[in-house]
PDB file of C-alpha atoms in Angstrom:
ATOM      1  CA  MET A   3     -28.656   0.050   3.745  1.00 82.00           C
ATOM      2  CA  ARG A   4     -31.374  -1.610   5.014  1.00 86.00           C
ATOM      3  CA  ILE A   5     -32.159  -1.312   1.178  1.00 91.00           C
ATOM      4  CA  TYR A   6     -28.813  -2.798   0.001  1.00 93.00           C
ATOM      5  CA  PHE A   7     -29.310  -5.355   2.700  1.00 92.00           C
ATOM      6  CA  TRP A   8     -32.352  -6.742   0.507  1.00 93.00           C
ATOM      7  CA  PHE A   9     -31.498  -5.948  -2.568  1.00 94.00           C
ATOM      8  CA  SER A  10     -29.037  -7.961  -1.916  1.00 93.00           C
ATOM      9  CA  ALA A  11     -30.791 -10.774  -0.929  1.00 93.00           C
ATOM     10  CA  VAL A  12     -33.404 -10.826  -3.227  1.00 95.00           C
ATOM     11  CA  TYR A  13     -29.909 -10.150  -6.039  1.00 94.00           C
ATOM     12  CA  LEU A  14     -28.973 -13.784  -4.248  1.00 89.00           C
ATOM     13  CA  GLY A  15     -32.840 -15.293  -4.438  1.00 90.00           C
ATOM     14  CA  PHE A  16     -32.486 -14.548  -8.669  1.00 92.00           C
ATOM     15  CA  ALA A  17     -29.200 -15.627  -9.242  1.00 89.00           C
ATOM     16  CA  LEU A  18     -29.473 -19.028  -7.198  1.00 84.00           C
ATOM     17  CA  ILE A  19     -33.536 -19.287  -9.474  1.00 87.00           C
ATOM     18  CA  VAL A  20     -30.697 -19.261 -12.451  1.00 86.00           C
ATOM     19  CA  ALA A  21     -28.293 -20.838 -11.688  1.00 81.00           C
ATOM     20  CA  LEU A  22     -30.882 -24.304 -10.710  1.00 80.00           C
ATOM     21  CA  VAL A  23     -33.171 -23.913 -13.450  1.00 81.00           C
ATOM     22  CA  PHE A  24     -29.661 -23.337 -16.612  1.00 76.00           C
ATOM     23  CA  MET A  25     -27.310 -24.813 -14.332  1.00 71.00           C
ATOM     24  CA  ASN A  26     -28.487 -27.924 -14.062  1.00 65.00           C
ATOM     25  CA  ASP A  27     -26.600 -30.024 -11.349  1.00 61.00           C
ATOM     26  CA  VAL A  28     -27.715 -28.446  -7.710  1.00 57.00           C
ATOM     27  CA  THR A  29     -24.792 -30.299  -6.734  1.00 61.00           C
ATOM     28  CA  ILE A  30     -22.307 -27.663  -8.260  1.00 60.00           C
ATOM     29  CA  VAL A  31     -24.973 -24.503  -6.991  1.00 59.00           C
ATOM     30  CA  TRP A  32     -25.208 -26.167  -3.181  1.00 59.00           C
ATOM     31  CA  GLY A  33     -21.025 -25.736  -3.446  1.00 59.00           C
ATOM     32  CA  MET A  34     -21.710 -22.821  -4.156  1.00 57.00           C
ATOM     33  CA  ILE A  35     -23.811 -21.430  -1.561  1.00 57.00           C
ATOM     34  CA  GLY A  36     -21.958 -23.798   0.931  1.00 56.00           C
ATOM     35  CA  GLY A  37     -18.707 -22.122   0.165  1.00 55.00           C
ATOM     36  CA  SER A  38     -20.311 -18.548   0.545  1.00 52.00           C
ATOM     37  CA  ALA A  39     -21.940 -19.748   4.222  1.00 53.00           C
ATOM     38  CA  ASP A  40     -18.094 -20.472   5.146  1.00 56.00           C
ATOM     39  CA  LEU A  41     -16.936 -16.982   3.735  1.00 53.00           C
ATOM     40  CA  LEU A  42     -19.510 -15.686   6.038  1.00 53.00           C
ATOM     41  CA  LEU A  43     -17.827 -17.477   9.277  1.00 56.00           C
ATOM     42  CA  THR A  44     -15.006 -16.309   8.096  1.00 56.00           C
ATOM     43  CA  LEU A  45     -15.979 -13.167   7.684  1.00 53.00           C
ATOM     44  CA  ALA A  46     -17.338 -13.281  11.437  1.00 52.00           C
ATOM     45  CA  LYS A  47     -14.496 -14.160  12.762  1.00 55.00           C
ATOM     46  CA  LEU A  48     -12.791 -11.634  11.268  1.00 54.00           C
ATOM     47  CA  PHE A  49     -14.257  -9.028  12.830  1.00 53.00           C
ATOM     48  CA  VAL A  50     -14.335 -10.626  16.548  1.00 50.00           C
ATOM     49  CA  MET A  51     -11.229 -10.005  16.318  1.00 53.00           C
ATOM     50  CA  VAL A  52     -10.674  -6.975  14.974  1.00 48.00           C
ATOM     51  CA  ILE A  53     -13.614  -5.565  16.946  1.00 48.00           C
ATOM     52  CA  GLY A  54     -11.840  -4.695  20.416  1.00 49.00           C
ATOM     53  CA  ILE A  55      -8.939  -2.353  18.144  1.00 48.00           C
ATOM     54  CA  GLY A  56     -11.425  -1.252  15.795  1.00 52.00           C
ATOM     55  CA  THR A  57     -13.745   0.401  18.072  1.00 50.00           C
ATOM     56  CA  ALA A  58     -10.729   1.646  19.870  1.00 52.00           C
ATOM     57  CA  VAL A  59      -9.920   3.196  16.624  1.00 53.00           C
ATOM     58  CA  LEU A  60     -13.715   5.042  15.885  1.00 54.00           C
ATOM     59  CA  LEU A  61     -14.247   6.526  19.448  1.00 52.00           C
ATOM     60  CA  LEU A  62     -11.560   8.316  18.055  1.00 55.00           C
ATOM     61  CA  VAL A  63     -13.267   8.955  15.236  1.00 56.00           C
ATOM     62  CA  VAL A  64     -16.654   9.635  16.426  1.00 59.00           C
ATOM     63  CA  ASP A  65     -18.613   8.765  20.200  1.00 60.00           C
ATOM     64  CA  ARG A  66     -19.772   6.463  21.941  1.00 62.00           C
ATOM     65  CA  LYS A  67     -23.809   6.868  20.893  1.00 66.00           C
ATOM     66  CA  THR A  68     -22.919   6.857  16.722  1.00 65.00           C
ATOM     67  CA  LEU A  69     -20.559   4.030  17.253  1.00 61.00           C
ATOM     68  CA  LEU A  70     -23.519   2.358  18.736  1.00 65.00           C
ATOM     69  CA  ALA A  71     -26.275   3.572  16.163  1.00 69.00           C
ATOM     70  CA  ARG A  72     -23.802   2.270  13.267  1.00 70.00           C
ATOM     71  CA  LEU A  73     -23.844  -1.159  14.203  1.00 76.00           C
ATOM     72  CA  THR A  74     -26.762  -1.816  12.784  1.00 82.00           C
ATOM     73  CA  PRO A  75     -26.123  -0.907   9.519  1.00 86.00           C
ATOM     74  CA  PHE A  76     -22.862  -2.164   9.980  1.00 83.00           C
ATOM     75  CA  ILE A  77     -23.704  -5.604  10.070  1.00 83.00           C
ATOM     76  CA  TYR A  78     -26.684  -5.117   7.597  1.00 88.00           C
ATOM     77  CA  ALA A  79     -23.837  -3.724   5.108  1.00 88.00           C
ATOM     78  CA  LEU A  80     -22.110  -7.164   5.994  1.00 82.00           C
ATOM     79  CA  VAL A  81     -24.378  -9.810   5.364  1.00 84.00           C
ATOM     80  CA  GLY A  82     -26.167  -7.439   2.787  1.00 89.00           C
ATOM     81  CA  ALA A  83     -21.934  -7.821   1.095  1.00 85.00           C
ATOM     82  CA  VAL A  84     -21.712 -11.345   1.468  1.00 81.00           C
ATOM     83  CA  PHE A  85     -25.125 -11.732  -0.631  1.00 86.00           C
ATOM     84  CA  MET A  86     -24.383  -9.306  -3.281  1.00 89.00           C
ATOM     85  CA  ASN A  87     -20.508 -11.882  -3.471  1.00 84.00           C
ATOM     86  CA  ALA A  88     -22.464 -14.380  -3.359  1.00 82.00           C
ATOM     87  CA  GLY A  89     -25.086 -13.478  -5.730  1.00 87.00           C
ATOM     88  CA  PHE A  90     -22.592 -12.366  -8.400  1.00 89.00           C
ATOM     89  CA  THR A  91     -20.608 -16.152  -8.389  1.00 84.00           C
ATOM     90  CA  MET A  92     -23.613 -17.749  -8.862  1.00 85.00           C
ATOM     91  CA  LEU A  93     -25.320 -15.138 -12.140  1.00 89.00           C
ATOM     92  CA  LYS A  94     -21.152 -15.175 -13.502  1.00 88.00           C
ATOM     93  CA  ASN A  95     -20.591 -19.173 -13.110  1.00 86.00           C
ATOM     94  CA  SER A  96     -24.074 -18.885 -15.413  1.00 87.00           C
ATOM     95  CA  MET A  97     -23.434 -17.052 -18.103  1.00 90.00           C
ATOM     96  CA  THR A  98     -20.606 -19.657 -19.816  1.00 87.00           C
ATOM     97  CA  PHE A  99     -23.912 -21.830 -19.644  1.00 84.00           C
ATOM     98  CA  LEU A 100     -26.112 -19.395 -21.636  1.00 87.00           C
ATOM     99  CA  THR A 101     -24.490 -19.329 -24.273  1.00 89.00           C
ATOM    100  CA  ASP A 102     -20.283 -19.410 -25.391  1.00 91.00           C
ATOM    101  CA  PHE A 103     -17.379 -16.368 -24.952  1.00 95.00           C
ATOM    102  CA  PHE A 104     -17.348 -14.902 -28.215  1.00 95.00           C
ATOM    103  CA  ALA A 105     -16.283 -11.362 -28.429  1.00 96.00           C
ATOM    104  CA  ASP A 106     -12.423 -11.980 -27.500  1.00 97.00           C
ATOM    105  CA  PRO A 107     -11.437 -11.469 -31.328  1.00 97.00           C
ATOM    106  CA  SER A 108     -12.591  -8.659 -31.436  1.00 97.00           C
ATOM    107  CA  LEU A 109     -10.998  -7.449 -28.765  1.00 97.00           C
ATOM    108  CA  ALA A 110      -8.383  -8.665 -29.216  1.00 97.00           C
ATOM    109  CA  LYS A 111      -8.218  -6.110 -32.359  1.00 97.00           C
ATOM    110  CA  VAL A 112      -9.471  -3.420 -30.996  1.00 97.00           C
ATOM    111  CA  ASP A 113      -6.988  -3.588 -28.536  1.00 96.00           C
ATOM    112  CA  ARG A 114      -3.820  -3.754 -31.007  1.00 96.00           C
ATOM    113  CA  VAL A 115      -5.218  -0.985 -32.906  1.00 96.00           C
ATOM    114  CA  LEU A 116      -5.801   1.242 -30.151  1.00 95.00           C
ATOM    115  CA  HIS A 117      -2.152   1.394 -28.377  1.00 96.00           C
ATOM    116  CA  PHE A 118      -0.822   1.112 -32.433  1.00 95.00           C
ATOM    117  CA  GLY A 119      -0.653  -2.381 -33.401  1.00 95.00           C
ATOM    118  CA  VAL A 120       0.805  -3.560 -30.236  1.00 95.00           C
ATOM    119  CA  ASP A 121      -0.844  -5.822 -27.695  1.00 96.00           C
ATOM    120  CA  PRO A 122      -0.839  -3.763 -24.448  1.00 97.00           C
ATOM    121  CA  TRP A 123       0.426  -6.440 -23.078  1.00 96.00           C
ATOM    122  CA  VAL A 124       4.264  -5.932 -24.496  1.00 97.00           C
ATOM    123  CA  ILE A 125       3.808  -2.659 -23.336  1.00 96.00           C
ATOM    124  CA  ALA A 126       3.207  -3.641 -19.452  1.00 97.00           C
ATOM    125  CA  HIS A 127       5.690  -5.904 -19.552  1.00 96.00           C
ATOM    126  CA  ARG A 128       8.731  -3.285 -20.423  1.00 96.00           C
ATOM    127  CA  LEU A 129       7.460  -0.780 -18.440  1.00 96.00           C
ATOM    128  CA  ALA A 130       7.383  -3.817 -15.029  1.00 95.00           C
ATOM    129  CA  ASP A 131      10.554  -2.940 -15.338  1.00 92.00           C
ATOM    130  CA  TYR A 132      10.785   0.598 -14.125  1.00 94.00           C
ATOM    131  CA  LEU A 133       8.136  -0.323 -11.417  1.00 95.00           C
ATOM    132  CA  PRO A 134       7.860  -2.224  -7.359  1.00 95.00           C
ATOM    133  CA  MET A 135       5.988  -5.271  -8.706  1.00 95.00           C
ATOM    134  CA  GLU A 136       6.203  -6.476  -5.720  1.00 93.00           C
ATOM    135  CA  ALA A 137       3.282  -3.749  -4.288  1.00 94.00           C
ATOM    136  CA  ILE A 138       1.154  -3.934  -7.454  1.00 95.00           C
ATOM    137  CA  THR A 139       1.046  -7.917  -6.936  1.00 94.00           C
ATOM    138  CA  TYR A 140       0.118  -7.438  -3.795  1.00 93.00           C
ATOM    139  CA  ASN A 141      -2.230  -4.916  -4.237  1.00 93.00           C
ATOM    140  CA  TYR A 142      -4.085  -6.880  -6.846  1.00 94.00           C
ATOM    141  CA  ALA A 143      -3.877 -10.321  -5.742  1.00 90.00           C
ATOM    142  CA  ALA A 144      -4.688  -9.045  -1.296  1.00 88.00           C
ATOM    143  CA  VAL A 145      -5.270  -5.945  -1.058  1.00 91.00           C
ATOM    144  CA  TRP A 146      -8.347  -5.502  -3.680  1.00 92.00           C
ATOM    145  CA  GLY A 147     -10.012  -7.742  -2.342  1.00 87.00           C
ATOM    146  CA  LEU A 148     -10.388  -5.390   1.343  1.00 86.00           C
ATOM    147  CA  PRO A 149     -13.332  -2.585  -0.422  1.00 90.00           C
ATOM    148  CA  ALA A 150     -14.491  -5.606  -3.167  1.00 90.00           C
ATOM    149  CA  LEU A 151     -16.076  -7.401  -0.032  1.00 85.00           C
ATOM    150  CA  ALA A 152     -16.578  -4.829   2.684  1.00 86.00           C
ATOM    151  CA  LEU A 153     -16.317  -1.016   0.756  1.00 92.00           C
ATOM    152  CA  PRO A 154     -20.184  -1.097   1.631  1.00 92.00           C
ATOM    153  CA  ALA A 155     -19.073  -2.171   5.982  1.00 87.00           C
ATOM    154  CA  ILE A 156     -16.496   0.450   5.105  1.00 88.00           C
ATOM    155  CA  LEU A 157     -19.057   2.923   4.395  1.00 91.00           C
ATOM    156  CA  ALA A 158     -21.521   2.256   7.325  1.00 87.00           C
ATOM    157  CA  ALA A 159     -19.044   2.189  10.303  1.00 83.00           C
ATOM    158  CA  THR A 160     -16.760   5.677   9.384  1.00 85.00           C
ATOM    159  CA  ASP A 161     -18.500   8.053   7.388  1.00 85.00           C
ATOM    160  CA  GLY A 162     -22.053   9.513   8.818  1.00 83.00           C
ATOM    161  CA  ASP A 163     -23.248  11.354   5.447  1.00 89.00           C
ATOM    162  CA  ARG A 164     -25.642   9.650   4.238  1.00 90.00           C
ATOM    163  CA  VAL A 165     -26.500  11.191   0.440  1.00 92.00           C
ATOM    164  CA  ARG A 166     -22.293  10.222   0.230  1.00 93.00           C
ATOM    165  CA  VAL A 167     -22.314   6.627   1.427  1.00 93.00           C
ATOM    166  CA  ARG A 168     -25.977   6.118  -0.658  1.00 93.00           C
ATOM    167  CA  ARG A 169     -23.695   7.525  -4.561  1.00 95.00           C
ATOM    168  CA  THR A 170     -21.665   4.961  -3.640  1.00 96.00           C
ATOM    169  CA  LEU A 171     -23.393   1.936  -2.661  1.00 95.00           C
ATOM    170  CA  VAL A 172     -25.200   2.611  -5.962  1.00 96.00           C
ATOM    171  CA  LEU A 173     -22.323   2.996  -8.193  1.00 97.00           C
ATOM    172  CA  TYR A 174     -21.016  -0.732  -5.676  1.00 97.00           C
ATOM    173  CA  VAL A 175     -23.822  -2.233  -6.949  1.00 96.00           C
ATOM    174  CA  LEU A 176     -23.463  -1.026 -10.266  1.00 97.00           C
ATOM    175  CA  ALA A 177     -20.031  -2.616 -10.773  1.00 97.00           C
ATOM    176  CA  TRP A 178     -20.992  -5.698  -9.577  1.00 96.00           C
ATOM    177  CA  VAL A 179     -24.180  -6.075 -11.623  1.00 96.00           C
ATOM    178  CA  LEU A 180     -24.305  -3.543 -14.393  1.00 97.00           C
ATOM    179  CA  ILE A 181     -20.827  -3.918 -15.412  1.00 97.00           C
ATOM    180  CA  GLY A 182     -20.634  -7.670 -14.172  1.00 95.00           C
ATOM    181  CA  ASN A 183     -22.330  -9.647 -15.065  1.00 95.00           C
ATOM    182  CA  VAL A 184     -25.528  -7.773 -17.883  1.00 96.00           C
ATOM    183  CA  LEU A 185     -22.756  -5.969 -20.051  1.00 97.00           C
ATOM    184  CA  ALA A 186     -20.415  -8.582 -18.786  1.00 96.00           C
ATOM    185  CA  LEU A 187     -23.164 -10.857 -20.995  1.00 95.00           C
ATOM    186  CA  ALA A 188     -23.636  -8.906 -23.790  1.00 96.00           C
ATOM    187  CA  PHE A 189     -19.801  -8.984 -24.624  1.00 96.00           C
ATOM    188  CA  LEU A 190     -19.180 -11.990 -23.383  1.00 96.00           C
ATOM    189  CA  SER A 191     -15.175 -12.563 -23.372  1.00 96.00           C
ATOM    190  CA  ALA A 192     -12.311 -14.801 -21.436  1.00 95.00           C
ATOM    191  CA  GLY A 193      -9.596 -12.478 -21.432  1.00 96.00           C
ATOM    192  CA  PRO A 194      -5.904 -13.237 -23.099  1.00 97.00           C
ATOM    193  CA  VAL A 195      -4.607 -14.851 -21.459  1.00 96.00           C
ATOM    194  CA  TYR A 196      -7.396 -17.513 -21.907  1.00 96.00           C
ATOM    195  CA  TYR A 197      -7.935 -16.911 -25.622  1.00 97.00           C
ATOM    196  CA  ASP A 198      -5.835 -19.341 -26.807  1.00 96.00           C
ATOM    197  CA  ARG A 199      -6.787 -22.441 -24.658  1.00 94.00           C
ATOM    198  CA  LEU A 200     -10.252 -20.520 -25.923  1.00 93.00           C
ATOM    199  CA  LEU A 201      -9.290 -20.578 -30.288  1.00 94.00           C
ATOM    200  CA  GLY A 202      -7.081 -23.291 -30.083  1.00 94.00           C
ATOM    201  CA  VAL A 203      -4.695 -20.745 -31.919  1.00 95.00           C
ATOM    202  CA  SER A 204      -0.879 -19.188 -31.018  1.00 93.00           C
ATOM    203  CA  ARG A 205      -2.195 -15.076 -30.496  1.00 94.00           C
ATOM    204  CA  PHE A 206      -1.084 -14.866 -27.081  1.00 96.00           C
ATOM    205  CA  SER A 207       1.958 -17.691 -27.335  1.00 95.00           C
ATOM    206  CA  GLY A 208       3.746 -14.468 -26.606  1.00 95.00           C
ATOM    207  CA  LEU A 209       2.039 -13.244 -23.133  1.00 96.00           C
ATOM    208  CA  THR A 210       2.291 -17.180 -22.229  1.00 95.00           C
ATOM    209  CA  ALA A 211       5.828 -17.435 -22.394  1.00 96.00           C
ATOM    210  CA  ALA A 212       5.919 -13.518 -20.924  1.00 96.00           C
ATOM    211  CA  LEU A 213       4.325 -15.022 -17.778  1.00 96.00           C
ATOM    212  CA  GLN A 214       6.375 -17.919 -17.799  1.00 95.00           C
ATOM    213  CA  ALA A 215       9.449 -15.753 -17.849  1.00 94.00           C
ATOM    214  CA  SER A 216       8.270 -13.174 -15.334  1.00 93.00           C
ATOM    215  CA  GLY A 217       7.511 -15.905 -13.476  1.00 93.00           C
ATOM    216  CA  VAL A 218       3.497 -14.953 -12.995  1.00 93.00           C
ATOM    217  CA  ALA A 219       2.747 -17.854 -14.013  1.00 91.00           C
ATOM    218  CA  ASP A 220       4.298 -19.743 -11.157  1.00 91.00           C
ATOM    219  CA  SER A 221       3.555 -17.453  -8.339  1.00 91.00           C
ATOM    220  CA  ILE A 222      -0.462 -17.335  -7.372  1.00 90.00           C
ATOM    221  CA  VAL A 223      -2.460 -15.370  -9.851  1.00 91.00           C
ATOM    222  CA  GLY A 224      -0.974 -17.847 -12.192  1.00 92.00           C
ATOM    223  CA  GLN A 225      -2.009 -20.313 -10.108  1.00 91.00           C
ATOM    224  CA  VAL A 226      -5.999 -18.524  -8.911  1.00 90.00           C
ATOM    225  CA  GLN A 227      -6.154 -18.631 -13.815  1.00 92.00           C
ATOM    226  CA  ASN A 228      -5.646 -22.194 -14.167  1.00 92.00           C
ATOM    227  CA  ASP A 229      -7.356 -23.298 -11.475  1.00 88.00           C
ATOM    228  CA  LEU A 230     -10.418 -20.718 -12.974  1.00 89.00           C
ATOM    229  CA  TRP A 231      -9.740 -22.277 -16.350  1.00 90.00           C
ATOM    230  CA  GLU A 232     -10.062 -26.078 -15.152  1.00 88.00           C
ATOM    231  CA  ILE A 233     -13.151 -25.319 -13.258  1.00 82.00           C
ATOM    232  CA  TYR A 234     -14.725 -23.862 -16.581  1.00 84.00           C
ATOM    233  CA  SER A 235     -13.606 -26.949 -18.778  1.00 83.00           C
ATOM    234  CA  GLY A 236     -14.384 -28.847 -16.127  1.00 75.00           C
ATOM    235  CA  ARG A 237     -18.250 -26.956 -15.686  1.00 68.00           C
ATOM    236  CA  SER A 238     -18.310 -26.506 -12.455  1.00 67.00           C
ATOM    237  CA  ALA A 239     -18.237 -23.770 -10.336  1.00 64.00           C
ATOM    238  CA  GLY A 240     -17.109 -22.503  -7.057  1.00 63.00           C
ATOM    239  CA  ILE A 241     -17.213 -19.220  -4.400  1.00 60.00           C
ATOM    240  CA  GLY A 242     -15.231 -17.012  -6.391  1.00 66.00           C
ATOM    241  CA  SER A 243     -15.087 -19.086  -9.839  1.00 72.00           C
ATOM    242  CA  GLY A 244     -16.573 -18.241 -13.205  1.00 82.00           C
ATOM    243  CA  ILE A 245     -14.060 -16.247 -16.665  1.00 90.00           C
ATOM    244  CA  SER A 246     -15.152 -12.881 -17.779  1.00 92.00           C
ATOM    245  CA  ALA A 247     -13.013 -10.707 -19.036  1.00 94.00           C
ATOM    246  CA  PHE A 248     -14.946  -7.204 -20.456  1.00 95.00           C
ATOM    247  CA  PRO A 249     -15.391  -5.214 -18.249  1.00 96.00           C
ATOM    248  CA  SER A 250     -13.242  -5.167 -15.928  1.00 96.00           C
ATOM    249  CA  VAL A 251     -15.008  -5.803 -12.392  1.00 96.00           C
ATOM    250  CA  HIS A 252     -11.409  -4.766 -10.802  1.00 96.00           C
ATOM    251  CA  VAL A 253     -10.856  -1.573 -12.450  1.00 98.00           C
ATOM    252  CA  ALA A 254     -14.781  -0.957 -11.654  1.00 98.00           C
ATOM    253  CA  ILE A 255     -14.899  -1.579  -8.442  1.00 97.00           C
ATOM    254  CA  SER A 256     -11.138   0.800  -7.755  1.00 97.00           C
ATOM    255  CA  THR A 257     -13.116   3.236  -9.810  1.00 98.00           C
ATOM    256  CA  VAL A 258     -15.649   3.340  -7.707  1.00 97.00           C
ATOM    257  CA  LEU A 259     -12.666   3.724  -4.164  1.00 97.00           C
ATOM    258  CA  ALA A 260     -11.162   6.635  -5.936  1.00 97.00           C
ATOM    259  CA  LEU A 261     -14.424   8.331  -6.447  1.00 97.00           C
ATOM    260  CA  TYR A 262     -15.477   7.700  -2.883  1.00 96.00           C
ATOM    261  CA  LEU A 263     -11.728   8.239  -1.538  1.00 96.00           C
ATOM    262  CA  ALA A 264     -11.455  11.987  -3.239  1.00 95.00           C
ATOM    263  CA  GLU A 265     -15.263  13.418  -2.210  1.00 93.00           C
ATOM    264  CA  ARG A 266     -13.878  12.219   1.719  1.00 91.00           C
ATOM    265  CA  SER A 267     -10.428  14.453   1.227  1.00 90.00           C
ATOM    266  CA  LYS A 268      -8.380  15.945  -0.559  1.00 90.00           C
ATOM    267  CA  TRP A 269      -4.893  13.995   0.626  1.00 92.00           C
ATOM    268  CA  LEU A 270      -7.047  11.058  -0.195  1.00 93.00           C
ATOM    269  CA  ILE A 271      -7.091  11.317  -3.930  1.00 94.00           C
ATOM    270  CA  GLN A 272      -3.514   9.922  -5.083  1.00 95.00           C
ATOM    271  CA  LEU A 273      -4.132   6.695  -3.031  1.00 95.00           C
ATOM    272  CA  GLY A 274      -7.393   6.216  -4.059  1.00 95.00           C
ATOM    273  CA  PHE A 275      -5.991   6.844  -7.714  1.00 96.00           C
ATOM    274  CA  GLY A 276      -2.618   4.992  -7.634  1.00 96.00           C
ATOM    275  CA  PHE A 277      -4.914   2.248  -6.322  1.00 97.00           C
ATOM    276  CA  LEU A 278      -7.309   2.072  -9.474  1.00 97.00           C
ATOM    277  CA  VAL A 279      -3.812   3.385 -12.178  1.00 97.00           C
ATOM    278  CA  SER A 280      -1.893  -0.532 -10.137  1.00 97.00           C
ATOM    279  CA  ILE A 281      -5.072  -2.706 -10.310  1.00 97.00           C
ATOM    280  CA  PHE A 282      -6.251  -1.563 -13.665  1.00 98.00           C
ATOM    281  CA  PHE A 283      -1.677  -2.397 -15.033  1.00 98.00           C
ATOM    282  CA  TYR A 284      -1.431  -5.631 -13.646  1.00 97.00           C
ATOM    283  CA  SER A 285      -5.281  -6.595 -15.222  1.00 97.00           C
ATOM    284  CA  VAL A 286      -3.032  -6.227 -18.459  1.00 97.00           C
ATOM    285  CA  TYR A 287       0.066  -7.096 -17.257  1.00 97.00           C
ATOM    286  CA  CYS A 288      -0.960 -10.429 -15.852  1.00 96.00           C
ATOM    287  CA  GLY A 289      -3.382 -11.201 -19.310  1.00 96.00           C
ATOM    288  CA  PHE A 290      -6.669 -11.470 -17.056  1.00 96.00           C
ATOM    289  CA  HIS A 291      -7.382  -8.259 -19.167  1.00 97.00           C
ATOM    290  CA  TYR A 292      -7.987  -6.403 -22.366  1.00 97.00           C
ATOM    291  CA  THR A 293      -7.067  -2.411 -21.764  1.00 97.00           C
ATOM    292  CA  VAL A 294     -10.368  -1.906 -23.024  1.00 97.00           C
ATOM    293  CA  ASP A 295     -12.256  -3.594 -20.415  1.00 97.00           C
ATOM    294  CA  GLY A 296     -10.116  -1.043 -18.027  1.00 97.00           C
ATOM    295  CA  TYR A 297     -11.166   1.868 -20.540  1.00 98.00           C
ATOM    296  CA  PHE A 298     -14.628   0.873 -20.313  1.00 97.00           C
ATOM    297  CA  SER A 299     -14.693   0.213 -16.389  1.00 98.00           C
ATOM    298  CA  VAL A 300     -13.623   3.498 -15.848  1.00 98.00           C
ATOM    299  CA  LEU A 301     -15.980   5.875 -18.410  1.00 98.00           C
ATOM    300  CA  VAL A 302     -18.803   3.227 -17.224  1.00 97.00           C
ATOM    301  CA  ILE A 303     -18.239   4.330 -13.135  1.00 98.00           C
ATOM    302  CA  SER A 304     -17.231   7.648 -13.990  1.00 97.00           C
ATOM    303  CA  ALA A 305     -20.192   8.499 -16.040  1.00 97.00           C
ATOM    304  CA  LEU A 306     -22.458   7.331 -13.554  1.00 97.00           C
ATOM    305  CA  TRP A 307     -20.806   9.095 -10.528  1.00 96.00           C
ATOM    306  CA  TRP A 308     -21.350  12.655 -11.963  1.00 95.00           C
ATOM    307  CA  TRP A 309     -24.698  11.618 -12.720  1.00 95.00           C
ATOM    308  CA  LEU A 310     -25.300  10.857  -9.460  1.00 94.00           C
ATOM    309  CA  ARG A 311     -24.005  13.712  -7.985  1.00 91.00           C
ATOM    310  CA  HIS A 312     -26.268  15.804 -10.117  1.00 87.00           C
ATOM    311  CA  LYS A 313     -28.748  13.861  -8.234  1.00 83.00           C
ATOM    312  CA  MET A 314     -27.462  13.328  -5.202  1.00 78.00           C
ATOM    313  CA  PRO A 315     -26.182  16.572  -4.357  1.00 77.00           C
ATOM    314  CA  PRO A 316     -23.062  16.216  -1.726  1.00 72.00           C
ATOM    315  CA  GLN A 317     -24.353  17.922   1.861  1.00 65.00           C
TER     316      GLN A 317
END
């Protein structure tokens, strides 16, 4: 976990330099740093609140000596995750200062071709009538944040298999850096929900109407979508802000989690992949992503996992 911590610290430093150079507004950058500090403080408070319960649970699984040995890696992982999140936000917000969104027309076209002339959001809204949408929405809006931010800490606290932990950490970092920064910049796109506002057309007017009819536009997800657009159009930034569709970080992190749970136990396979499917589905349903964003993320993370399994075979 020390390597992960120091990588995250260097990554944050690099992101800070990039943001200062390209955003040309020190107040925006310092605002994101302040947001990161608030996030760290919030996590620290939550840690203090749950430490008693967490310790009691862990004592049922591991002995006291093992628990104490995992405490330091846990702290490294927790702080490293905050650094990673802050660095990612800075780089994600910096991307639109480097270049404009350009890939949306191509992605929308590929999406429609892959689904035989039908936009995938249409299919998603048809299926929604038969699905537990409240649970799926909660997964996307709230539950996803736990593995996204805390997976390294969970690994440090609960998994004694060093090879598996190292392999999962590499995948986790690649989900943020490769998927969320490098490839996102190479195919900079905003997503279906912003398509019409971005290009001044009515290509996704049906999606806008569907989001109004389904109540998504008036929900917390709709509010987040509007806030992200206002931040982008105002050339500002904040912790957790930034618009980027291809590839999907939500799906990438969910794939990392699903593969990890599958390695931990056969009893967790359905849980992990069910969570992945729900995140993928809602990302298309609410218009944040084209399906190709998710397909690509699943393929890349799965291929990397397969390669790492050969380079770092299970113990």
